[in-house]
Short mmCIF file of C-alpha atoms in Angstrom, two decimals:
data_model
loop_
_atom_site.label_atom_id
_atom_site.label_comp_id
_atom_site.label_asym_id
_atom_site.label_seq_id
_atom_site.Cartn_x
_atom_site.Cartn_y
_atom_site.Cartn_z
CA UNK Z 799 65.44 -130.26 46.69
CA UNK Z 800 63.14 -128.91 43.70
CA UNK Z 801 65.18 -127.07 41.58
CA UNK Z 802 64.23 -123.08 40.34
CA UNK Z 803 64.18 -121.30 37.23
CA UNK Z 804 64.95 -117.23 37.31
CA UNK Z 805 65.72 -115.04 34.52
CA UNK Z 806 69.44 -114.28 33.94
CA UNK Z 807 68.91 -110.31 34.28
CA UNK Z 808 66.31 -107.77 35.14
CA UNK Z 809 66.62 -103.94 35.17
CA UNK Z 810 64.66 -101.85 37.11
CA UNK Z 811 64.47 -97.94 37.90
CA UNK Z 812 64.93 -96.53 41.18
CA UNK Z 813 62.09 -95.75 42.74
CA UNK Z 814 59.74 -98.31 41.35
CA UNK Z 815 58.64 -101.75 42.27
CA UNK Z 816 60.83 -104.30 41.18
CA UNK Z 817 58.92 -107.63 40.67
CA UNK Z 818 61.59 -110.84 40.74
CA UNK Z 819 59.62 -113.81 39.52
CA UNK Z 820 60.54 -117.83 40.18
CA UNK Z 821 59.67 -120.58 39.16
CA UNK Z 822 59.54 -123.85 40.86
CA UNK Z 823 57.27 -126.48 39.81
CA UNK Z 824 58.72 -129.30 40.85
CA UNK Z 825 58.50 -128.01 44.63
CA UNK Z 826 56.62 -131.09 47.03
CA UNK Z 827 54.85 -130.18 49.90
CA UNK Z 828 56.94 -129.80 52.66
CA UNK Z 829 59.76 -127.34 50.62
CA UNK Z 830 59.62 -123.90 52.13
CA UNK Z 831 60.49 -120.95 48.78
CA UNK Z 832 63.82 -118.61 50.78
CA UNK Z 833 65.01 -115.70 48.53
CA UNK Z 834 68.73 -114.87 49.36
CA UNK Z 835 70.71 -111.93 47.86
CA UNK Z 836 74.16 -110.98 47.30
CA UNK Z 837 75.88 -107.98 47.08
CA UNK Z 838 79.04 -107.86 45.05
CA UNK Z 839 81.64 -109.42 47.20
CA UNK Z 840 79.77 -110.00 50.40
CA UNK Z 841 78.04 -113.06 51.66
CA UNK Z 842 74.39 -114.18 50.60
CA UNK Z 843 71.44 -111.94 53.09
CA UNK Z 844 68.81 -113.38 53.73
CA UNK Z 845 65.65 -111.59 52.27
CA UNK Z 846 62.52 -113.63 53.18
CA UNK Z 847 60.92 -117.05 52.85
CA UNK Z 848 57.00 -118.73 52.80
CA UNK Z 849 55.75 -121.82 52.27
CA UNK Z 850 52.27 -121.52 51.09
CA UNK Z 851 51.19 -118.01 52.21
CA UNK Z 852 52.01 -114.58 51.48
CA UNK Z 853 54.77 -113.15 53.42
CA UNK Z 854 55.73 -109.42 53.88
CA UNK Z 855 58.73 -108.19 56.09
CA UNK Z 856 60.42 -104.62 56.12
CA UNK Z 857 62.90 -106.02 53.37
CA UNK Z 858 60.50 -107.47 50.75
CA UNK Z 859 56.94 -109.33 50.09
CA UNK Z 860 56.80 -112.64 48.81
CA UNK Z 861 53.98 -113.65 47.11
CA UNK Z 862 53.71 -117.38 45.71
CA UNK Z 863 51.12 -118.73 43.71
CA UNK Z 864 48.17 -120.93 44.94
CA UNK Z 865 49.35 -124.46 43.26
CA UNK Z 866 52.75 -122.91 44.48
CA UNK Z 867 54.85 -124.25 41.38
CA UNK Z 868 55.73 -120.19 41.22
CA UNK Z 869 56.55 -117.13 43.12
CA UNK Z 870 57.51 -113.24 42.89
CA UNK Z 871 59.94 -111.56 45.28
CA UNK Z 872 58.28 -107.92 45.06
CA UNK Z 873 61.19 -104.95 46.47
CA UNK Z 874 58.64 -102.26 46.76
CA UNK Z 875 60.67 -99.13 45.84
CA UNK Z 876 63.86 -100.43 44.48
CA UNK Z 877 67.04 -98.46 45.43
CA UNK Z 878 70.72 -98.27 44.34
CA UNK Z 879 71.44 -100.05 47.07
CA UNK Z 880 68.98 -103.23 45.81
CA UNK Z 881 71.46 -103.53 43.30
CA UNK Z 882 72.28 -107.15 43.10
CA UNK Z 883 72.43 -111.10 42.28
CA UNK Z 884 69.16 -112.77 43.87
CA UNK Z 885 68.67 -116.09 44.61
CA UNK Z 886 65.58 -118.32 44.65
CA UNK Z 887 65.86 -121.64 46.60
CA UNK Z 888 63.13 -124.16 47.47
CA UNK Z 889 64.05 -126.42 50.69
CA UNK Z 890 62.67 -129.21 53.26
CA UNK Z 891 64.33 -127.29 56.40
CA UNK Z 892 63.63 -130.06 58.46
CA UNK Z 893 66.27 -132.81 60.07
CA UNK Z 894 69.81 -132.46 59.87
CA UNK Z 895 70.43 -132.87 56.45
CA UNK Z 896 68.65 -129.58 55.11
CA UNK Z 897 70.43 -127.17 52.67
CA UNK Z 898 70.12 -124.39 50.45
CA UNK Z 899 71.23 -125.01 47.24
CA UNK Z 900 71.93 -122.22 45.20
CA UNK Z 901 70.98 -121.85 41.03
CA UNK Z 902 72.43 -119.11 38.81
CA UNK Z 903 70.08 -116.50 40.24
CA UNK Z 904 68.54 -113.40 39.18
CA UNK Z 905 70.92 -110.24 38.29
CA UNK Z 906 69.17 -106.87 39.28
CA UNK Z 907 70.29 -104.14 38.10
CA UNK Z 908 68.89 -101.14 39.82
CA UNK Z 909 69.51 -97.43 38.00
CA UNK Z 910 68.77 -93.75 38.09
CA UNK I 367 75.08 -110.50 68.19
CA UNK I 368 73.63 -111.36 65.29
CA UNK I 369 76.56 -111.94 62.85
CA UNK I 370 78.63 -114.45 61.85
CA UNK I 371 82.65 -113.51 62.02
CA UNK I 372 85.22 -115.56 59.76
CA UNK I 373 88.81 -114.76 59.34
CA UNK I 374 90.93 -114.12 58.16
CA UNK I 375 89.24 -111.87 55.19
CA UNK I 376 91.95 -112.53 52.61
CA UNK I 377 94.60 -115.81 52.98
CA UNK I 378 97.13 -116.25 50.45
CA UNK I 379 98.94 -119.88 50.44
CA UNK I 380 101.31 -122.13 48.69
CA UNK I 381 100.47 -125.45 47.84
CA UNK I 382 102.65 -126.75 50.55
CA UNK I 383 101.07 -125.11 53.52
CA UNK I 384 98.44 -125.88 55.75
CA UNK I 385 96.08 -123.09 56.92
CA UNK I 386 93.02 -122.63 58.82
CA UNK I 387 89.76 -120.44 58.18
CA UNK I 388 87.76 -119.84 61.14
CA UNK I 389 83.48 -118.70 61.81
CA UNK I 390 82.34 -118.08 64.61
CA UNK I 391 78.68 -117.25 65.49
CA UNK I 392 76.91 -116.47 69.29
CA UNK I 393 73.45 -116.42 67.84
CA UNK I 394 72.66 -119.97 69.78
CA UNK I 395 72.68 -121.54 65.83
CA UNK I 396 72.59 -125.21 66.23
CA UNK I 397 73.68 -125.49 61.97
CA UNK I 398 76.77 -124.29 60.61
CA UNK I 399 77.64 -124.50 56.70
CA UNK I 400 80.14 -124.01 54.52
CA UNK I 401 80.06 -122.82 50.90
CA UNK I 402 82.79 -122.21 48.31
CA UNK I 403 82.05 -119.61 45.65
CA UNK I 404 84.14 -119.26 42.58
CA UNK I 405 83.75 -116.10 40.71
CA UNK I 406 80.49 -115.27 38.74
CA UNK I 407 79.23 -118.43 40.31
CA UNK I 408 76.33 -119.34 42.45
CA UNK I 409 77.76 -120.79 46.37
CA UNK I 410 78.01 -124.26 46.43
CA UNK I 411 78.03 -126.25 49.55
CA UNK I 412 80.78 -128.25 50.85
CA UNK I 413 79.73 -129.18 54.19
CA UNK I 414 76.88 -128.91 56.93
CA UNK I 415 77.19 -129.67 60.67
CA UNK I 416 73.75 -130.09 63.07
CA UNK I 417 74.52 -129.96 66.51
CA UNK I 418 78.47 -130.45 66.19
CA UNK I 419 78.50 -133.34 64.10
CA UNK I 420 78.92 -133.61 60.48
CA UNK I 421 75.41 -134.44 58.71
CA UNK I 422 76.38 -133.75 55.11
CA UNK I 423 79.89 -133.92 53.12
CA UNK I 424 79.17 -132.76 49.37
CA UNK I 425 81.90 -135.31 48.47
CA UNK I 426 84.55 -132.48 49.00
CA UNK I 427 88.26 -133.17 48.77
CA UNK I 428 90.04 -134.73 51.59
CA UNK I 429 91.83 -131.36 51.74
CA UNK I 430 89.69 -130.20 53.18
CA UNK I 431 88.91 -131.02 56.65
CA UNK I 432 86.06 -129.24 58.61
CA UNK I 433 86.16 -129.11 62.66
CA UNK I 434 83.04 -127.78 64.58
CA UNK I 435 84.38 -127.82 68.37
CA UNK I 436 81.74 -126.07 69.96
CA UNK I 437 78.50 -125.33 69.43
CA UNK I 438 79.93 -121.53 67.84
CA UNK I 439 82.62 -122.41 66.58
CA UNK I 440 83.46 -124.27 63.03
CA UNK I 441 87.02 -124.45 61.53
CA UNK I 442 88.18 -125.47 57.86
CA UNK I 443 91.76 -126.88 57.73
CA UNK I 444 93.38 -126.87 54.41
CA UNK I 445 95.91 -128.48 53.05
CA UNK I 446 98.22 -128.93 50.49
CA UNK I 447 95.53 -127.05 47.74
CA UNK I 448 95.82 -126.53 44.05
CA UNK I 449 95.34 -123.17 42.47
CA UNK I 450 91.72 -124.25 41.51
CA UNK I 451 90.58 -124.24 45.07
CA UNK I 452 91.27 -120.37 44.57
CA UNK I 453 87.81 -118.91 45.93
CA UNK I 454 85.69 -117.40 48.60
CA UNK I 455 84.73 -119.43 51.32
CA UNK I 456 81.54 -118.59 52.95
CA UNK I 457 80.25 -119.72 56.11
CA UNK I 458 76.50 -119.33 57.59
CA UNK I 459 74.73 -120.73 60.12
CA UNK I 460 70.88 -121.32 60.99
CA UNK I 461 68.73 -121.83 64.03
CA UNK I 462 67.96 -125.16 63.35
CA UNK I 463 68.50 -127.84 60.93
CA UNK I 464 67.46 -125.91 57.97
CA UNK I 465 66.27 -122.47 58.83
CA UNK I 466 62.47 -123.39 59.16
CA UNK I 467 61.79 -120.43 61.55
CA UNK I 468 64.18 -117.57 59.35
CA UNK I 469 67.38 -117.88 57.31
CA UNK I 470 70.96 -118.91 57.22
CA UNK I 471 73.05 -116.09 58.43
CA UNK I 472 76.32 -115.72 56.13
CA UNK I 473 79.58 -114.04 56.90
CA UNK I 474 81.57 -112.17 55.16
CA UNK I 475 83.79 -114.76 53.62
CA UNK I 476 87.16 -115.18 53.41
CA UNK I 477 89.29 -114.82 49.66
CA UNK I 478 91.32 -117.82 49.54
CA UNK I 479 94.19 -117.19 46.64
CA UNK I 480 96.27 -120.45 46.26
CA UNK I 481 100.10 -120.25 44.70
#
């Protein structure tokens, strides 16, 4: 699986848009881009995921990038609640030996 | 139903014992997974099942020992641990072999403290 690169931390006021950006640009052509997050002490939720199109659900948008080596998880108006570590994962989901493999993820920090 | 139940939440265990976590999901998930997560640290697999049999072992310990009897059902039997295995043990489970048509559903975990 094509591995992801995320900054450590992002802050972002409540209210606004927060913007999470990826990048994978080793992805091939038959990895889907899933964005997981997780909420201090609970297991991973799963947010949204796309392969080469835009997706929008009542979570989150996804948008990823025409050569699709990148893509931004976009939280519209970010609450208190939003508050937590995201993860970006590129995988083949296909057979029986697909996984997620987690990186170091994204660290949002959502405040007053 | 659309969760994914493990228990117990919290397990405390000597290094002598021998302990089971249990998931169980009734979403009609043919996939079931499970991750270890130390703290501040990203999950990290340990072992996937596809339709009841094993399809991947992330070269985990042999104390470990996974068990999916049914298709909602997955068990991990430990035994004899060391305090390192001290973590959260997360299961999920996806519609098919990799969550093409949505994601992995996690539970809640369960806090595994080794003595």
């Amino acid at each position: 699986d094509a591995k992801t690169t995320q900054p450590p931390s992002m802050d972002c006021a409540e209210g606004r848009a927060a913007n999470l950006p990826c990048n994978h640009s080793t992805i091939s052509g038959n990895e889907y881009v899933y964005w997981y997050r997780q909420i201090h002490s609970q297991g991973p939720q799963y947010i949204i995921h796309g392969l080469k199109n835009n997706e929008t659900n009542e979570m989150a948008s996804l948008i990823i990038t025409e050569d699709r080596k990148s893509s931004t998880l976009i939280l519209p108006h970010a609450t208190l609640r939003d508050t937590a570590v995201y993860y970006c994962i590129v995988s083949n989901p296909t057979g029986t030996a697909s996984k997620l493999t987690f990186g170091t993820g994204t660290r949002l920090q959502v405040t007053l | 139903d659309t969760e994914v139940t493990q228990t117990p939440k919290h397990l405390v265990m000597g290094m002598t014992n021998k302990k089971s976590l249990k998931c169980e999901q009734h979403m009609g998930h043919r996939a079931m997974y499970w991750y270890k997560q130390k703290a501040k640290k990203p999950p990290e697999l340990m072992f996937v099942y596809s339709y009841e049999k094993l399809s991947i072992n992330e070269s985990v310990p042999s104390r470990f020992s996974p068990e999916c009897p049914n298709s909602s059902l997955l068990n991990l039997h430990l035994h004899a641990l060391q305090p390192e295995d001290s973590a959260l043990y997360l299961c999920a489970s996806s519609q098919d072999g990799g969550g093409r048509f949505g994601g992995y559903t996690f539970g809640s975990g369960t806090r595994l403290t080794v003595v």
